[in-house]
CSV table of C-alpha atoms in Angstrom, one decimal:
chain,number,residue,atom,x,y,z
A,1,UNK,CA,68.0,96.9,92.8
A,2,UNK,CA,65.8,99.8,92.3
A,3,UNK,CA,63.0,98.3,90.3
A,4,UNK,CA,59.8,97.0,91.8
A,5,UNK,CA,60.1,93.3,90.7
A,6,UNK,CA,63.6,93.1,92.0
A,7,UNK,CA,62.5,94.6,95.3
A,8,UNK,CA,59.6,92.1,95.6
A,9,UNK,CA,61.8,89.1,94.8
A,10,UNK,CA,64.3,90.3,97.3
A,11,UNK,CA,61.6,90.5,99.9
A,12,UNK,CA,60.6,86.9,99.3
A,13,UNK,CA,64.2,85.7,99.4
A,14,UNK,CA,64.8,87.5,102.7
A,15,UNK,CA,61.7,86.0,104.2
A,16,UNK,CA,62.3,82.4,102.9
A,17,UNK,CA,66.1,82.2,103.5
A,18,UNK,CA,66.2,84.4,106.6
A,19,UNK,CA,68.8,86.7,105.2
A,20,UNK,CA,69.1,90.5,105.4
A,21,UNK,CA,68.2,92.7,102.4
A,22,UNK,CA,71.7,94.0,102.4
A,23,UNK,CA,73.1,90.5,101.7
A,24,UNK,CA,70.9,90.1,98.6
A,25,UNK,CA,72.3,91.3,95.3
A,26,UNK,CA,71.8,90.1,91.7
A,27,UNK,CA,75.0,88.1,91.4
A,28,UNK,CA,74.5,86.2,94.6
A,29,UNK,CA,73.9,82.4,94.2
A,30,UNK,CA,71.2,80.8,96.4
A,31,UNK,CA,73.3,77.8,97.3
A,32,UNK,CA,76.8,79.1,97.7
A,33,UNK,CA,76.2,82.7,98.8
A,34,UNK,CA,72.9,82.6,100.6
A,35,UNK,CA,73.1,79.2,102.2
A,36,UNK,CA,70.1,77.5,100.6
A,37,UNK,CA,69.9,73.8,100.1
A,38,UNK,CA,67.9,72.0,97.4
A,39,UNK,CA,64.8,71.8,99.7
A,40,UNK,CA,65.0,75.5,100.6
A,41,UNK,CA,65.2,76.4,96.9
A,42,UNK,CA,62.0,74.4,96.3
A,43,UNK,CA,60.3,76.3,99.0
A,44,UNK,CA,61.6,79.6,97.7
A,45,UNK,CA,60.3,78.8,94.2
A,46,UNK,CA,56.9,78.0,95.6
A,47,UNK,CA,56.9,81.3,97.5
A,48,UNK,CA,57.7,83.1,94.3
A,49,UNK,CA,54.9,81.3,92.5
A,50,UNK,CA,52.5,82.4,95.1
A,51,UNK,CA,53.8,86.0,95.2
A,52,UNK,CA,53.6,86.5,91.5
A,53,UNK,CA,50.9,84.1,90.6
A,54,UNK,CA,53.0,82.2,88.1
A,55,UNK,CA,53.9,78.5,87.8
A,56,UNK,CA,57.5,77.7,87.5
A,57,UNK,CA,58.0,74.2,86.0
A,58,UNK,CA,60.5,72.0,87.8
A,59,UNK,CA,62.8,71.8,84.7
A,60,UNK,CA,63.1,75.5,84.7
A,61,UNK,CA,63.9,75.7,88.4
A,62,UNK,CA,67.3,74.3,87.7
A,63,UNK,CA,68.2,77.4,85.6
A,64,UNK,CA,67.5,79.7,88.5
A,65,UNK,CA,70.8,79.8,90.4
A,66,UNK,CA,71.2,83.5,91.3
A,67,UNK,CA,69.1,86.3,92.5
A,68,UNK,CA,69.4,87.9,89.1
A,69,UNK,CA,68.2,84.6,87.5
A,70,UNK,CA,65.1,84.8,89.6
A,71,UNK,CA,64.4,88.4,89.0
A,72,UNK,CA,64.9,88.0,85.2
A,73,UNK,CA,62.7,84.9,85.2
A,74,UNK,CA,59.9,86.6,87.0
A,75,UNK,CA,60.1,89.6,84.7
A,76,UNK,CA,60.0,87.5,81.6
A,77,UNK,CA,57.0,85.5,82.9
A,78,UNK,CA,55.2,88.8,83.7
A,79,UNK,CA,56.0,90.1,80.2
A,80,UNK,CA,58.2,92.9,81.4
B,1,UNK,CA,86.5,41.4,129.8
B,2,UNK,CA,85.2,43.6,132.5
B,3,UNK,CA,81.8,45.2,131.9
B,4,UNK,CA,82.0,48.9,130.9
B,5,UNK,CA,80.5,51.3,133.4
B,6,UNK,CA,78.4,54.2,132.2
B,7,UNK,CA,78.3,57.7,133.8
B,8,UNK,CA,75.8,60.5,133.3
B,9,UNK,CA,77.8,63.7,132.7
B,10,UNK,CA,75.2,66.1,131.3
B,11,UNK,CA,71.5,66.8,131.5
B,12,UNK,CA,69.3,69.0,129.4
B,13,UNK,CA,65.7,69.6,130.5
B,14,UNK,CA,62.7,71.4,129.0
B,15,UNK,CA,59.3,71.0,130.7
B,16,UNK,CA,56.4,73.0,132.0
B,17,UNK,CA,58.5,73.6,135.1
B,18,UNK,CA,61.2,75.5,133.2
B,19,UNK,CA,64.0,75.6,130.7
B,20,UNK,CA,67.2,73.9,131.9
B,21,UNK,CA,68.2,71.6,134.7
B,22,UNK,CA,68.3,74.0,137.6
B,23,UNK,CA,64.9,75.6,136.9
B,24,UNK,CA,63.3,72.1,136.8
B,25,UNK,CA,65.2,70.8,139.8
B,26,UNK,CA,64.2,73.8,141.9
B,27,UNK,CA,60.6,73.4,140.9
B,28,UNK,CA,60.4,69.8,141.8
B,29,UNK,CA,62.1,70.4,145.1
B,30,UNK,CA,59.6,73.2,145.9
B,31,UNK,CA,56.7,71.0,144.9
B,32,UNK,CA,55.5,73.4,142.2
B,33,UNK,CA,53.0,72.5,139.5
B,34,UNK,CA,53.6,73.4,135.9
B,35,UNK,CA,50.0,72.7,134.7
B,36,UNK,CA,47.7,75.4,133.4
B,37,UNK,CA,45.0,76.2,130.8
B,38,UNK,CA,45.7,75.2,127.2
B,39,UNK,CA,46.8,78.2,125.2
B,40,UNK,CA,48.1,76.4,122.1
B,41,UNK,CA,44.7,76.1,120.5
B,42,UNK,CA,41.1,76.8,121.3
B,43,UNK,CA,40.3,73.8,123.5
B,44,UNK,CA,36.9,75.2,124.6
B,45,UNK,CA,35.0,72.3,122.9
B,46,UNK,CA,37.2,69.6,124.6
B,47,UNK,CA,36.4,67.9,127.9
B,48,UNK,CA,40.0,68.5,128.9
B,49,UNK,CA,41.2,72.1,128.7
B,50,UNK,CA,44.4,71.9,130.7
B,51,UNK,CA,47.9,70.8,130.0
B,52,UNK,CA,51.5,71.3,130.9
B,53,UNK,CA,52.7,73.7,128.2
B,54,UNK,CA,56.4,74.7,128.0
B,55,UNK,CA,56.6,78.5,128.5
B,56,UNK,CA,59.4,80.9,127.6
B,57,UNK,CA,61.1,78.6,125.1
B,58,UNK,CA,63.2,80.9,122.9
B,59,UNK,CA,64.1,78.6,120.0
B,60,UNK,CA,66.4,81.2,118.5
B,61,UNK,CA,68.9,80.6,121.3
B,62,UNK,CA,69.6,77.3,119.7
B,63,UNK,CA,68.2,77.3,116.2
B,64,UNK,CA,68.5,80.0,113.5
B,65,UNK,CA,65.1,81.2,112.4
B,66,UNK,CA,65.3,79.7,108.9
B,67,UNK,CA,65.9,76.2,110.3
B,68,UNK,CA,63.1,76.4,112.8
B,69,UNK,CA,60.6,75.9,110.0
B,70,UNK,CA,62.4,72.6,109.2
B,71,UNK,CA,61.8,71.2,112.6
B,72,UNK,CA,58.5,70.5,114.4
B,73,UNK,CA,58.5,71.6,118.0
B,74,UNK,CA,59.6,68.2,119.5
B,75,UNK,CA,62.8,68.4,117.4
B,76,UNK,CA,63.4,71.9,118.5
B,77,UNK,CA,63.1,70.8,122.1
B,78,UNK,CA,65.4,67.8,121.4
B,79,UNK,CA,68.1,70.1,119.8
B,80,UNK,CA,67.9,72.5,122.7
B,81,UNK,CA,68.0,69.9,125.4
B,82,UNK,CA,70.8,68.0,123.7
B,83,UNK,CA,72.9,71.2,123.5
B,84,UNK,CA,72.3,72.0,127.2
B,85,UNK,CA,73.4,68.5,128.1
B,86,UNK,CA,76.4,68.6,125.8
B,87,UNK,CA,77.5,72.0,127.2
B,88,UNK,CA,77.0,70.8,130.8
B,89,UNK,CA,79.2,67.7,130.2
B,90,UNK,CA,81.9,69.9,128.8
B,91,UNK,CA,82.2,67.8,125.7
B,92,UNK,CA,82.5,70.9,123.5
B,93,UNK,CA,86.0,71.4,125.0
B,94,UNK,CA,86.9,67.7,125.1
B,95,UNK,CA,85.0,65.8,122.4
B,96,UNK,CA,85.6,62.1,121.6
B,97,UNK,CA,86.2,61.2,118.0
B,98,UNK,CA,82.9,61.9,116.1
B,99,UNK,CA,82.5,58.3,115.2
B,100,UNK,CA,82.3,57.4,118.9
B,101,UNK,CA,79.3,59.7,119.7
B,102,UNK,CA,75.8,58.4,119.0
B,103,UNK,CA,72.3,59.9,119.5
B,104,UNK,CA,69.2,58.0,120.6
B,105,UNK,CA,66.5,60.7,121.2
B,106,UNK,CA,63.0,59.3,120.6
B,107,UNK,CA,59.4,60.6,120.7
B,108,UNK,CA,56.1,59.0,121.3
B,109,UNK,CA,54.1,60.7,118.6
B,110,UNK,CA,56.6,63.0,116.8
B,111,UNK,CA,55.4,65.9,114.7
B,112,UNK,CA,51.7,65.9,115.3
B,113,UNK,CA,51.5,69.7,115.2
B,114,UNK,CA,53.2,69.8,111.9
B,115,UNK,CA,51.1,67.0,110.5
B,116,UNK,CA,47.9,68.8,111.5
B,117,UNK,CA,49.0,72.2,110.2
B,118,UNK,CA,50.2,70.7,106.9
B,119,UNK,CA,46.9,68.9,106.3
B,120,UNK,CA,45.1,72.2,106.9
B,121,UNK,CA,47.4,74.0,104.5
B,122,UNK,CA,47.0,71.2,101.9
B,123,UNK,CA,43.3,71.5,102.1
B,124,UNK,CA,43.4,75.3,101.6
B,125,UNK,CA,46.2,75.5,99.0
B,126,UNK,CA,46.4,72.1,97.3
B,127,UNK,CA,49.4,69.8,97.1
B,128,UNK,CA,51.9,72.1,95.3
B,129,UNK,CA,51.7,75.1,97.6
B,130,UNK,CA,50.1,73.5,100.6
B,131,UNK,CA,52.8,70.9,101.4
B,132,UNK,CA,56.3,72.2,102.2
B,133,UNK,CA,59.4,70.4,101.0
B,134,UNK,CA,60.4,70.3,104.6
B,135,UNK,CA,57.2,68.6,105.8
B,136,UNK,CA,58.6,65.1,106.0
B,137,UNK,CA,62.0,65.9,107.7
B,138,UNK,CA,60.2,68.3,110.1
B,139,UNK,CA,57.8,65.7,111.5
B,140,UNK,CA,59.4,62.2,111.4
B,141,UNK,CA,60.6,61.0,114.7
B,142,UNK,CA,64.2,60.0,113.9
B,143,UNK,CA,65.0,63.6,112.8
B,144,UNK,CA,65.3,64.4,116.5
B,145,UNK,CA,68.4,62.3,116.6
B,146,UNK,CA,69.3,63.3,113.1
B,147,UNK,CA,69.2,67.0,113.7
B,148,UNK,CA,71.2,66.6,116.9
B,149,UNK,CA,73.9,64.6,115.1
B,150,UNK,CA,74.2,67.2,112.4
B,151,UNK,CA,74.6,70.0,114.9
B,152,UNK,CA,77.0,68.3,117.3
B,153,UNK,CA,78.9,66.2,114.6
B,154,UNK,CA,77.9,62.9,116.2
B,155,UNK,CA,78.7,60.2,113.7
B,156,UNK,CA,78.0,57.2,115.8
B,157,UNK,CA,74.8,55.1,116.1
B,158,UNK,CA,71.8,57.3,115.3
B,159,UNK,CA,68.1,56.5,115.4
B,160,UNK,CA,65.1,56.9,117.5
B,161,UNK,CA,63.3,54.5,119.8
B,162,UNK,CA,59.5,54.7,119.8
B,163,UNK,CA,57.6,53.1,122.7
B,164,UNK,CA,54.9,55.6,123.6
B,165,UNK,CA,55.3,56.8,127.2
B,166,UNK,CA,58.4,54.7,127.8
B,167,UNK,CA,60.3,56.1,124.8
B,168,UNK,CA,62.7,58.3,126.9
B,169,UNK,CA,63.6,55.5,129.3
B,170,UNK,CA,64.1,52.9,126.5
B,171,UNK,CA,66.2,55.4,124.6
B,172,UNK,CA,68.5,55.9,127.6
B,173,UNK,CA,68.6,52.2,128.3
B,174,UNK,CA,69.5,51.2,124.8
B,175,UNK,CA,72.1,54.0,124.7
B,176,UNK,CA,73.5,52.5,127.9
B,177,UNK,CA,73.8,49.2,126.1
B,178,UNK,CA,75.6,50.8,123.1
B,179,UNK,CA,78.4,52.1,125.3
B,180,UNK,CA,78.4,48.9,127.4
B,181,UNK,CA,79.1,46.8,124.3
B,182,UNK,CA,81.7,49.2,123.1
B,183,UNK,CA,79.9,50.6,120.0
B,184,UNK,CA,80.4,54.2,121.2
B,185,UNK,CA,82.0,56.1,124.1
B,186,UNK,CA,79.4,58.9,124.4
B,187,UNK,CA,75.6,58.7,123.8
B,188,UNK,CA,73.2,61.6,123.7
B,189,UNK,CA,69.9,60.0,124.8
B,190,UNK,CA,66.4,60.7,125.9
B,191,UNK,CA,63.0,61.8,124.6
B,192,UNK,CA,61.2,64.8,123.2
B,193,UNK,CA,57.5,65.5,122.8
B,194,UNK,CA,55.1,68.2,121.8
B,195,UNK,CA,51.6,67.1,121.0
B,196,UNK,CA,49.3,69.6,122.7
B,197,UNK,CA,47.2,69.8,119.6
B,198,UNK,CA,43.5,69.1,118.9
B,199,UNK,CA,44.2,65.6,117.8
B,200,UNK,CA,46.8,64.9,120.5
B,201,UNK,CA,44.5,66.1,123.3
B,202,UNK,CA,41.4,64.9,121.6
B,203,UNK,CA,42.7,61.4,121.1
B,204,UNK,CA,43.6,60.9,124.7
B,205,UNK,CA,40.2,62.5,125.7
B,206,UNK,CA,38.4,60.0,123.5
B,207,UNK,CA,40.3,57.2,125.2
B,208,UNK,CA,39.1,58.7,128.6
B,209,UNK,CA,42.7,59.0,129.7
B,210,UNK,CA,43.0,62.7,130.6
B,211,UNK,CA,42.0,64.5,133.8
B,212,UNK,CA,39.2,67.0,133.3
B,213,UNK,CA,39.8,68.9,136.5
B,214,UNK,CA,39.8,72.1,134.4
B,215,UNK,CA,39.0,74.4,137.3
B,216,UNK,CA,42.0,73.4,139.3
B,217,UNK,CA,44.8,72.7,136.8
B,218,UNK,CA,47.6,72.7,139.4
B,219,UNK,CA,45.7,69.9,141.3
B,220,UNK,CA,44.8,67.9,138.3
B,221,UNK,CA,47.8,65.6,138.2
B,222,UNK,CA,47.3,63.7,141.5
B,223,UNK,CA,48.8,60.3,141.4
B,224,UNK,CA,47.9,57.7,144.0
B,225,UNK,CA,44.8,59.7,145.2
B,226,UNK,CA,41.2,58.5,145.4
B,227,UNK,CA,40.1,61.5,143.4
B,228,UNK,CA,42.6,61.0,140.4
B,229,UNK,CA,40.7,61.2,137.1
B,230,UNK,CA,43.4,60.8,134.5
B,231,UNK,CA,46.8,62.1,133.4
B,232,UNK,CA,47.7,65.6,132.4
B,233,UNK,CA,49.3,65.8,129.0
B,234,UNK,CA,52.5,67.8,129.0
B,235,UNK,CA,55.5,68.5,126.7
B,236,UNK,CA,59.2,69.0,126.7
B,237,UNK,CA,62.4,67.1,126.5
B,238,UNK,CA,64.8,65.2,128.7
B,239,UNK,CA,68.1,64.4,127.3
B,240,UNK,CA,71.3,63.2,129.0
B,241,UNK,CA,74.9,62.5,128.1
B,242,UNK,CA,75.9,59.0,128.8
B,243,UNK,CA,79.7,58.5,128.8
B,244,UNK,CA,82.0,55.6,129.4
B,245,UNK,CA,82.9,55.9,133.0
B,246,UNK,CA,86.7,55.6,132.5
B,247,UNK,CA,86.6,58.3,129.9
B,248,UNK,CA,84.6,60.7,132.1
B,249,UNK,CA,86.9,60.0,135.0
B,250,UNK,CA,90.0,60.5,132.9
B,251,UNK,CA,89.0,63.9,131.7
B,252,UNK,CA,87.9,64.9,135.2
B,253,UNK,CA,84.2,65.4,134.3
B,254,UNK,CA,81.6,65.9,136.9
B,255,UNK,CA,79.7,62.6,137.1
B,256,UNK,CA,76.1,63.2,138.2
B,257,UNK,CA,75.3,59.5,138.7
B,258,UNK,CA,76.0,56.1,137.2
B,259,UNK,CA,73.6,53.9,135.3
B,260,UNK,CA,74.0,50.4,136.5
B,261,UNK,CA,71.0,48.4,135.3
B,262,UNK,CA,68.3,48.4,132.6
B,263,UNK,CA,65.2,46.2,132.1
B,264,UNK,CA,63.0,46.2,129.0
B,265,UNK,CA,60.1,43.9,128.4
B,266,UNK,CA,56.4,43.6,127.5
B,267,UNK,CA,53.1,42.7,129.2
B,268,UNK,CA,51.8,41.0,126.0
B,269,UNK,CA,48.4,41.8,127.4
B,270,UNK,CA,46.4,44.8,126.3
B,271,UNK,CA,46.9,47.9,124.1
B,272,UNK,CA,46.5,50.4,126.9
B,273,UNK,CA,46.1,48.7,130.3
B,274,UNK,CA,48.6,46.6,132.3
B,275,UNK,CA,47.4,43.3,133.9
B,276,UNK,CA,46.0,43.7,137.4
B,277,UNK,CA,49.1,42.4,139.2
B,278,UNK,CA,51.5,44.4,137.0
B,279,UNK,CA,53.3,41.3,136.1
B,280,UNK,CA,55.2,42.9,133.3
B,281,UNK,CA,56.3,45.8,135.5
B,282,UNK,CA,57.4,43.4,138.2
B,283,UNK,CA,59.6,41.5,135.8
B,284,UNK,CA,60.9,44.7,134.3
B,285,UNK,CA,62.1,46.1,137.7
B,286,UNK,CA,63.7,42.7,138.4
B,287,UNK,CA,65.4,42.7,135.1
B,288,UNK,CA,67.0,46.1,135.9
B,289,UNK,CA,68.0,44.9,139.4
B,290,UNK,CA,69.4,41.6,138.1
B,291,UNK,CA,71.3,43.4,135.3
B,292,UNK,CA,73.1,45.4,138.0
B,293,UNK,CA,73.4,42.5,140.5
B,294,UNK,CA,71.7,44.8,143.1
B,295,UNK,CA,69.3,43.4,145.7
B,296,UNK,CA,65.9,45.1,146.0
B,297,UNK,CA,66.8,46.3,149.6
B,298,UNK,CA,69.6,48.5,148.2
B,299,UNK,CA,67.1,50.7,146.4
B,300,UNK,CA,66.1,53.9,148.3
B,301,UNK,CA,64.0,55.8,145.8
B,302,UNK,CA,61.7,55.0,142.9
B,303,UNK,CA,60.5,57.6,140.4
B,304,UNK,CA,57.3,55.8,139.6
B,305,UNK,CA,55.6,55.9,136.2
B,306,UNK,CA,52.3,56.7,138.1
B,307,UNK,CA,50.4,58.9,135.7
B,308,UNK,CA,47.4,59.7,137.9
B,309,UNK,CA,45.3,57.0,136.4
B,310,UNK,CA,43.8,53.6,137.4
B,311,UNK,CA,47.2,52.0,136.8
B,312,UNK,CA,48.8,53.8,139.8
B,313,UNK,CA,47.4,51.0,141.9
B,314,UNK,CA,48.9,48.4,139.6
B,315,UNK,CA,52.4,49.9,139.8
B,316,UNK,CA,52.0,50.0,143.6
B,317,UNK,CA,51.2,46.3,143.6
B,318,UNK,CA,54.1,45.6,141.3
B,319,UNK,CA,56.5,47.5,143.6
B,320,UNK,CA,55.2,45.6,146.6
B,321,UNK,CA,55.7,42.3,144.8
B,322,UNK,CA,59.3,43.1,143.9
B,323,UNK,CA,60.4,44.9,147.0
B,324,UNK,CA,58.5,42.9,149.7
B,325,UNK,CA,59.0,44.1,153.2
B,326,UNK,CA,61.5,46.7,152.0
B,327,UNK,CA,58.5,48.5,150.4
B,328,UNK,CA,57.5,49.6,153.9
B,329,UNK,CA,61.0,50.0,155.3
B,330,UNK,CA,63.0,52.8,153.7
B,331,UNK,CA,61.8,52.7,150.1
B,332,UNK,CA,60.5,56.1,149.0
B,333,UNK,CA,58.4,56.3,145.8
B,334,UNK,CA,57.3,59.5,144.2
B,335,UNK,CA,55.6,60.5,141.0
B,336,UNK,CA,57.0,63.8,139.8
B,337,UNK,CA,54.3,63.8,137.1
B,338,UNK,CA,52.2,65.4,139.9
B,339,UNK,CA,54.2,68.5,139.1
B,340,UNK,CA,55.4,68.4,135.5
B,341,UNK,CA,52.6,66.3,134.1
B,342,UNK,CA,53.0,63.5,131.7
B,343,UNK,CA,55.6,64.3,129.1
B,344,UNK,CA,54.7,61.1,127.1
B,345,UNK,CA,57.8,60.1,125.1
B,346,UNK,CA,59.9,62.6,127.0
B,347,UNK,CA,58.8,61.4,130.5
B,348,UNK,CA,61.5,58.8,130.9
B,349,UNK,CA,64.1,61.4,130.0
B,350,UNK,CA,63.1,64.0,132.6
B,351,UNK,CA,62.3,61.4,135.2
B,352,UNK,CA,65.6,59.5,134.9
B,353,UNK,CA,67.3,62.9,135.1
B,354,UNK,CA,65.4,63.6,138.3
B,355,UNK,CA,66.6,60.2,139.7
B,356,UNK,CA,70.2,61.2,138.9
B,357,UNK,CA,69.8,64.6,140.6
B,358,UNK,CA,68.1,63.0,143.6
B,359,UNK,CA,71.1,60.8,144.1
B,360,UNK,CA,73.7,63.5,143.5
B,361,UNK,CA,72.0,66.1,145.8
B,362,UNK,CA,70.5,63.9,148.4
B,363,UNK,CA,66.9,65.2,148.0
B,364,UNK,CA,63.9,63.1,147.0
B,365,UNK,CA,61.3,65.1,145.1
B,366,UNK,CA,57.7,64.8,146.4
B,367,UNK,CA,54.4,63.6,145.0
B,368,UNK,CA,52.2,66.7,145.3
B,369,UNK,CA,48.4,66.8,145.5
B,370,UNK,CA,48.4,63.6,147.6
B,371,UNK,CA,45.5,65.0,149.7
B,372,UNK,CA,43.3,61.9,149.7
B,373,UNK,CA,45.4,58.7,149.2
B,374,UNK,CA,43.8,55.8,147.6
B,375,UNK,CA,43.6,53.1,150.2
B,376,UNK,CA,45.1,50.7,147.7
B,377,UNK,CA,48.0,53.0,147.2
B,378,UNK,CA,49.9,52.6,150.4
B,379,UNK,CA,53.6,53.2,149.9
B,380,UNK,CA,55.8,56.0,151.1
B,381,UNK,CA,55.1,58.5,148.3
B,382,UNK,CA,57.0,61.4,149.8
B,383,UNK,CA,53.8,63.4,150.0
B,384,UNK,CA,53.6,67.1,149.4
B,385,UNK,CA,57.2,68.2,150.2
B,386,UNK,CA,60.7,67.1,149.2
B,387,UNK,CA,62.7,65.1,151.6
B,388,UNK,CA,66.4,65.1,152.4
B,389,UNK,CA,67.8,61.5,152.1
B,390,UNK,CA,71.1,60.1,150.9
B,391,UNK,CA,70.2,57.0,148.9
B,392,UNK,CA,72.6,54.7,147.0
B,393,UNK,CA,70.3,53.5,144.3
B,394,UNK,CA,67.3,55.0,142.5
B,395,UNK,CA,65.0,53.3,140.0
B,396,UNK,CA,63.0,54.9,137.2
B,397,UNK,CA,59.9,53.2,135.8
B,398,UNK,CA,58.4,54.0,132.5
B,399,UNK,CA,55.5,52.1,130.9
B,400,UNK,CA,53.8,52.7,127.6
B,401,UNK,CA,50.7,51.9,125.5
B,402,UNK,CA,51.2,48.6,123.9
B,403,UNK,CA,52.2,47.0,127.2
B,404,UNK,CA,55.9,48.1,126.9
B,405,UNK,CA,58.0,48.6,130.0
B,406,UNK,CA,61.4,50.1,130.9
B,407,UNK,CA,63.2,50.3,134.2
B,408,UNK,CA,66.5,52.0,134.8
B,409,UNK,CA,68.7,51.6,137.9
B,410,UNK,CA,71.0,54.4,138.9
B,411,UNK,CA,73.8,54.5,141.5
B,412,UNK,CA,75.1,57.5,143.5
B,413,UNK,CA,78.6,58.4,142.7
B,414,UNK,CA,80.8,59.8,145.5
């Protein structure tokens, strides 16, 4: 994960889910691999919203299952 | 069918006197105070600027960092104290079936720090970003029992008693009944509290309930004295393992003491004050004695509710009414709140634990700061220093706002 958005998303994930950066890679799922439950994912999404100043509608949250999903979603929203 | 007996096989304590049973026991035996200036928030505008804060609590010993955000402080204390009690009882090595373990850990006010912080955050950031999805499970009272059950795999009865300052004692008493009637074999029971916040302190200040002896924090909690001017708010948790006696004996567990009687009733009188004769407290102590079939003369020690307020006289009168001549012949009464302050919903937890240890170790903890006894408070309060004494029965009293009362009678085990 060399690009800047991925690095920033990783930082938020590490902070919110209390995991080490080394454990975070694009294919990892939040629930099965990183130990998040549905409430933790809500909290993570809200933290991403604050970090990147975007609003992520609830029906789109369901599509964000992996770290890669989150990175791609943020990139798309930021027009990158 | 013979009545089931109930043993205490584990104790976990967190208070201003320390973390763990031994730190707390040593402090009460040495007559040390845990009261100091408030550091949790800027209390400079408050008439009371002292409290009994827990120091050196390292939540990470018990709770991974990520999960700490999901628990307000009272729940963290409950989880840590429950784990200490569970380990002490040796249940990790010899657990009963999960369905036979229950949890009754209550709190007087629950997640007040979390409620205050979340309201601030809501005002600053609005509802979407200002209110965490963990807000509700972090602050509601029964999550103390809920979190403990999840961690220890306790699938039996699970909820939380709420009865203000008698919460801890009611929780233990009701847990005692659960085992007695056969609904579980092990109960993890007690109270947890952490409300040293602007609203927590401010609310009791407004009710004129707190000591404002700000210049002498260690002397502020002074039950039974002429110069007492209110209680000192404190925090922590007192949790114990109650276990069916035959089960504890069969597995060779160390039995700290036995619980033999429980009384619970109400004054039906006033929201914060008991009646002058302590009629409700009298009946409550008698209920506990009658429950055990033990005569008043058999009781050697009472850990009084005595909070360093006007009601200390009323409890004294109630004890005199119940114990008669025995109140002047061999009955020792102390208020350990003089040292650890008033843990509110956790008070009954730590104080019942102190009764159990007093029986096991043959030491009665003192009432410190008893420099100028109120003439109307004229019992043997074990002033200033602990006393060696082998007593057979000890009684714990806990009374709460709303006129609710709890008394627990404990017996020494050889």
